[in-house]
């Protein structure tokens, strides 16, 4: 089974992750624009070539889960990292408030239907983790879930974490490599980005009143993230807490972890069937002589 690559951003699986001690700023000076472009271009070229092998070999699927507070840069990271990749091998889904039909099923149903097939990269912009994040912060959302059992107890939340961890283990055993990124933006940086959205006409469309409302629950969200990440960061489905105050550095960290993880797999182009391979020369000669 896949094993997480080590990194300073890896959330340990021993429950010792503390959001307060987790940096929102990358170490060292931010890369210059030129340096950023060059580094990202190099990593993306590598990612493109690994994706070709992933697709040709058709054994593994790669699932990338992105979770973050608003304005942390989920969309732009997905755009920057996936640029240059064959769109046929990649699927992006953004999960919003569930529909009535989705709520009528268990909480893993809607995302299970959209998991990547073998050979593909699937990206979840938000995911089933919302069920232990926004739903944990706004417990009134549970009222709409038609649950038959008592909910909102410690046992209830522990069982949700357990369901998620079991689901991910099952997927990992069956060839889905899961990498989860928490884009860790500071409250101060979020404030600046919201102000930008209000001040710059081209960014006005990104502003939403509900984002400002959610900001008021910041501490409750941090608590929910800490608990969820501690309960579900496993060697076969690791969480990486990526400092998100500097967007270029964040994108490089994310792209780099994806490439390093793919390199860890036994990815290789499939070899042709020996019986068919023996006929290659004859077919080649026939094609050259326009006999076929
Ligand atoms: P953008 O960057 O465009 O703002 P977004 O992911 O924030 O993207 P929105 O439409 O603004 O998209 O918000 C989606 C909302 O749906 C979020 O507030 C999220 O918490 C909520 N949501 C997602 N999944 C669930 C869920 N299972 N239950 C309740 N709310 C959910
Ligand atoms: Mg939003």
Short mmCIF file of C-alpha atoms in Angstrom, two decimals, residues 19-277:
data_model
loop_
_atom_site.label_atom_id
_atom_site.label_comp_id
_atom_site.label_asym_id
_atom_site.label_seq_id
_atom_site.Cartn_x
_atom_site.Cartn_y
_atom_site.Cartn_z
CA UNK A 19 -2.96 24.14 14.48
CA UNK A 20 -1.47 26.92 16.62
CA UNK A 21 2.02 25.55 16.12
CA UNK A 22 1.55 25.07 12.39
CA UNK A 23 3.07 27.84 10.24
CA UNK A 24 0.97 29.85 7.80
CA UNK A 25 4.17 31.33 6.31
CA UNK A 26 6.80 29.39 4.41
CA UNK A 27 10.38 29.40 5.69
CA UNK A 28 12.84 31.76 4.04
CA UNK A 29 12.22 34.64 1.66
CA UNK A 30 9.38 34.17 -0.87
CA UNK A 31 10.64 33.11 -4.32
CA UNK A 32 11.02 35.87 -6.92
CA UNK A 33 8.44 35.82 -9.73
CA UNK A 34 11.01 34.41 -12.16
CA UNK A 35 12.22 31.75 -9.74
CA UNK A 36 8.62 30.77 -8.93
CA UNK A 37 7.69 30.41 -12.59
CA UNK A 38 10.79 28.35 -13.38
CA UNK A 39 10.40 26.01 -10.42
CA UNK A 40 6.71 25.47 -10.95
CA UNK A 41 7.25 24.88 -14.69
CA UNK A 42 9.88 22.21 -13.93
CA UNK A 43 7.66 20.40 -11.43
CA UNK A 44 4.63 20.56 -13.72
CA UNK A 45 6.62 19.06 -16.62
CA UNK A 46 7.58 16.20 -14.33
CA UNK A 47 3.97 15.82 -13.20
CA UNK A 48 2.83 15.71 -16.81
CA UNK A 49 5.21 12.88 -17.64
CA UNK A 50 4.21 10.88 -14.54
CA UNK A 51 0.56 11.37 -15.38
CA UNK A 52 1.16 9.80 -18.79
CA UNK A 53 2.58 6.71 -17.13
CA UNK A 54 -0.24 6.63 -14.54
CA UNK A 55 -2.74 6.72 -17.40
CA UNK A 56 -0.94 4.12 -19.55
CA UNK A 57 -0.35 1.71 -16.68
CA UNK A 58 -3.98 2.01 -15.55
CA UNK A 59 -3.40 0.51 -12.10
CA UNK A 60 -3.45 3.41 -9.67
CA UNK A 61 -5.80 6.37 -9.31
CA UNK A 62 -4.69 9.58 -7.62
CA UNK A 63 -7.13 11.48 -5.41
CA UNK A 64 -6.17 14.99 -4.30
CA UNK A 65 -8.34 16.49 -1.57
CA UNK A 66 -8.22 20.24 -0.90
CA UNK A 67 -9.71 21.77 2.23
CA UNK A 68 -9.25 25.29 3.53
CA UNK A 69 -10.86 28.39 4.95
CA UNK A 70 -12.26 30.79 2.34
CA UNK A 71 -9.74 32.75 0.29
CA UNK A 72 -6.88 30.39 1.16
CA UNK A 73 -6.34 29.76 -2.55
CA UNK A 74 -7.86 26.34 -3.29
CA UNK A 75 -9.05 27.28 -6.77
CA UNK A 76 -5.88 29.03 -7.86
CA UNK A 77 -3.69 26.22 -6.53
CA UNK A 78 -5.69 23.63 -8.42
CA UNK A 79 -5.45 25.78 -11.56
CA UNK A 80 -1.70 26.39 -11.21
CA UNK A 81 -0.75 22.82 -10.39
CA UNK A 82 -2.94 21.10 -12.96
CA UNK A 83 -1.99 23.43 -15.81
CA UNK A 84 -0.09 21.53 -18.46
CA UNK A 85 -1.66 18.20 -17.61
CA UNK A 86 -3.67 16.22 -20.14
CA UNK A 87 -7.29 17.20 -19.31
CA UNK A 88 -8.50 13.77 -20.41
CA UNK A 89 -6.74 12.22 -17.42
CA UNK A 90 -7.99 14.64 -14.81
CA UNK A 91 -11.38 15.34 -13.14
CA UNK A 92 -12.12 18.23 -10.78
CA UNK A 93 -15.21 18.34 -8.54
CA UNK A 94 -16.25 21.17 -6.25
CA UNK A 95 -18.56 20.13 -3.44
CA UNK A 96 -21.03 22.73 -2.20
CA UNK A 97 -24.01 22.41 0.16
CA UNK A 98 -25.52 18.97 -0.49
CA UNK A 99 -28.73 18.65 -2.48
CA UNK A 100 -31.83 16.92 -1.09
CA UNK A 101 -30.96 13.80 -3.05
CA UNK A 102 -27.42 13.80 -1.66
CA UNK A 103 -28.67 14.30 1.90
CA UNK A 104 -30.94 11.28 1.49
CA UNK A 105 -27.84 9.06 1.29
CA UNK A 106 -25.00 8.34 3.70
CA UNK A 107 -22.46 11.16 3.85
CA UNK A 108 -19.83 9.38 1.71
CA UNK A 109 -22.19 8.70 -1.19
CA UNK A 110 -21.91 11.86 -3.24
CA UNK A 111 -18.13 11.85 -3.26
CA UNK A 112 -17.88 8.07 -3.78
CA UNK A 113 -19.69 8.52 -7.11
CA UNK A 114 -16.98 10.92 -8.22
CA UNK A 115 -13.84 9.07 -7.21
CA UNK A 116 -11.19 8.88 -9.94
CA UNK A 117 -10.98 5.77 -12.08
CA UNK A 118 -7.71 3.88 -12.42
CA UNK A 119 -5.21 5.86 -14.46
CA UNK A 120 -6.85 9.20 -13.58
CA UNK A 121 -6.23 12.10 -11.26
CA UNK A 122 -9.33 13.20 -9.32
CA UNK A 123 -9.40 16.51 -7.50
CA UNK A 124 -11.88 17.25 -4.72
CA UNK A 125 -12.30 20.96 -4.06
CA UNK A 126 -13.88 20.42 -0.63
CA UNK A 127 -14.97 16.88 0.12
CA UNK A 128 -16.60 14.54 2.63
CA UNK A 129 -14.43 16.31 5.21
CA UNK A 130 -17.03 19.13 5.19
CA UNK A 131 -19.13 16.67 7.20
CA UNK A 132 -16.73 16.98 10.12
CA UNK A 133 -15.83 20.65 9.52
CA UNK A 134 -18.68 22.98 8.51
CA UNK A 135 -21.21 20.50 9.93
CA UNK A 136 -19.24 20.29 13.16
CA UNK A 137 -19.13 24.07 13.46
CA UNK A 138 -22.81 24.50 12.49
CA UNK A 139 -24.42 21.58 14.25
CA UNK A 140 -27.86 22.76 13.16
CA UNK A 141 -26.96 21.30 9.72
CA UNK A 142 -27.24 17.85 11.28
CA UNK A 143 -30.95 18.48 11.86
CA UNK A 144 -31.48 18.30 8.08
CA UNK A 145 -29.69 15.00 7.71
CA UNK A 146 -32.60 12.76 8.76
CA UNK A 147 -30.32 10.66 10.93
CA UNK A 148 -32.14 7.90 12.78
CA UNK A 149 -29.73 7.79 15.73
CA UNK A 150 -28.76 10.22 18.43
CA UNK A 151 -26.23 12.65 17.04
CA UNK A 152 -23.84 15.36 18.15
CA UNK A 153 -22.20 13.27 20.84
CA UNK A 154 -18.47 12.53 21.08
CA UNK A 155 -19.22 9.00 19.93
CA UNK A 156 -21.06 10.35 16.88
CA UNK A 157 -18.07 12.44 15.72
CA UNK A 158 -15.57 9.68 16.51
CA UNK A 159 -17.62 7.35 14.34
CA UNK A 160 -17.60 9.86 11.48
CA UNK A 161 -13.79 10.03 11.64
CA UNK A 162 -13.67 6.26 11.76
CA UNK A 163 -15.96 5.97 8.70
CA UNK A 164 -13.72 8.37 6.78
CA UNK A 165 -10.50 6.60 7.80
CA UNK A 166 -11.95 3.18 6.95
CA UNK A 167 -13.23 4.44 3.58
CA UNK A 168 -9.81 5.85 2.72
CA UNK A 169 -8.05 2.68 3.80
CA UNK A 170 -10.35 0.66 1.58
CA UNK A 171 -9.60 2.97 -1.36
CA UNK A 172 -5.86 2.81 -0.69
CA UNK A 173 -5.94 -0.97 -0.61
CA UNK A 174 -7.62 -0.92 -3.99
CA UNK A 175 -5.06 1.32 -5.67
CA UNK A 176 -6.23 4.88 -4.99
CA UNK A 177 -3.42 7.06 -3.75
CA UNK A 178 -4.91 9.76 -1.52
CA UNK A 179 -3.15 13.04 -0.76
CA UNK A 180 -4.95 15.63 1.35
CA UNK A 181 -3.93 19.27 1.51
CA UNK A 182 -5.05 21.71 4.16
CA UNK A 183 -4.14 25.17 2.87
CA UNK A 184 -3.37 26.91 6.12
CA UNK A 185 -4.05 30.63 5.72
CA UNK A 186 -3.85 33.04 8.68
CA UNK A 187 -6.85 35.06 9.82
CA UNK A 188 -4.93 38.27 9.07
CA UNK A 189 -4.10 37.19 5.49
CA UNK A 190 -7.74 36.21 4.93
CA UNK A 191 -8.78 39.70 6.08
CA UNK A 192 -6.42 41.27 3.50
CA UNK A 193 -7.73 39.01 0.73
CA UNK A 194 -11.37 39.83 1.56
CA UNK A 195 -10.48 43.55 1.47
CA UNK A 196 -8.86 43.03 -1.95
CA UNK A 197 -12.05 41.40 -3.17
CA UNK A 198 -14.04 44.44 -2.04
CA UNK A 199 -11.61 46.99 -3.43
CA UNK A 200 -10.69 45.53 -6.81
CA UNK A 201 -13.59 45.54 -9.31
CA UNK A 202 -12.28 42.40 -11.05
CA UNK A 203 -12.37 40.55 -7.74
CA UNK A 204 -15.77 41.80 -6.53
CA UNK A 205 -17.48 38.67 -7.88
CA UNK A 206 -15.43 36.52 -5.52
CA UNK A 207 -16.75 38.33 -2.46
CA UNK A 208 -19.54 36.63 -0.58
CA UNK A 209 -21.34 37.69 2.58
CA UNK A 210 -21.33 34.11 3.79
CA UNK A 211 -17.50 34.06 3.74
CA UNK A 212 -17.47 36.98 6.18
CA UNK A 213 -20.03 35.21 8.33
CA UNK A 214 -17.91 32.04 8.46
CA UNK A 215 -14.86 34.09 9.48
CA UNK A 216 -16.61 34.78 12.78
CA UNK A 217 -16.39 31.07 13.54
CA UNK A 218 -12.64 30.95 12.93
CA UNK A 219 -11.68 29.40 16.26
CA UNK A 220 -14.36 26.72 16.01
CA UNK A 221 -13.11 25.85 12.50
CA UNK A 222 -9.50 25.60 13.69
CA UNK A 223 -10.60 23.25 16.45
CA UNK A 224 -12.55 21.14 13.97
CA UNK A 225 -9.60 21.01 11.54
CA UNK A 226 -7.23 19.99 14.31
CA UNK A 227 -9.45 17.17 15.42
CA UNK A 228 -10.22 15.95 11.90
CA UNK A 229 -6.60 16.04 10.74
CA UNK A 230 -5.40 14.24 13.86
CA UNK A 231 -8.02 11.53 13.44
CA UNK A 232 -7.52 10.95 9.73
CA UNK A 233 -3.88 11.56 8.79
CA UNK A 234 -2.62 8.06 8.06
CA UNK A 235 0.46 6.77 6.23
CA UNK A 236 -1.81 5.56 3.37
CA UNK A 237 -3.88 8.79 3.28
CA UNK A 238 -1.73 11.60 4.67
CA UNK A 239 -2.72 15.18 5.40
CA UNK A 240 -0.23 17.92 4.56
CA UNK A 241 -0.71 21.29 6.28
CA UNK A 242 0.66 23.74 3.72
CA UNK A 243 1.47 27.33 4.73
CA UNK A 244 -0.90 29.39 2.57
CA UNK A 245 -0.07 33.04 3.27
CA UNK A 246 2.36 33.07 0.35
CA UNK A 247 0.55 31.67 -2.66
CA UNK A 248 3.53 30.99 -4.99
CA UNK A 249 5.41 29.06 -2.29
CA UNK A 250 2.24 27.14 -1.42
CA UNK A 251 1.71 26.03 -5.02
CA UNK A 252 5.29 24.82 -5.30
CA UNK A 253 4.95 22.80 -2.08
CA UNK A 254 1.72 21.17 -3.29
CA UNK A 255 3.04 20.33 -6.77
CA UNK A 256 6.28 19.01 -5.30
CA UNK A 257 4.47 16.67 -2.88
CA UNK A 258 2.30 15.29 -5.70
CA UNK A 259 5.35 14.52 -7.85
CA UNK A 260 7.29 13.00 -4.94
CA UNK A 261 4.32 10.78 -4.09
CA UNK A 262 3.93 9.57 -7.68
CA UNK A 263 7.66 8.80 -7.83
CA UNK A 264 7.21 6.48 -4.88
CA UNK A 265 4.85 4.20 -6.80
CA UNK A 266 6.07 1.48 -9.13
CA UNK A 267 4.83 3.44 -12.12
CA UNK A 268 5.99 2.16 -15.50
CA UNK A 269 4.63 1.90 -19.02
CA UNK A 270 3.01 -1.50 -19.53
CA UNK A 271 5.10 -3.93 -21.60
CA UNK A 272 3.43 -5.44 -24.63
CA UNK A 273 2.23 -9.01 -24.56
CA UNK A 274 5.30 -11.16 -25.58
CA UNK A 275 3.20 -13.00 -28.19
CA UNK A 276 2.19 -9.70 -29.78
CA UNK A 277 5.67 -8.27 -29.47
#
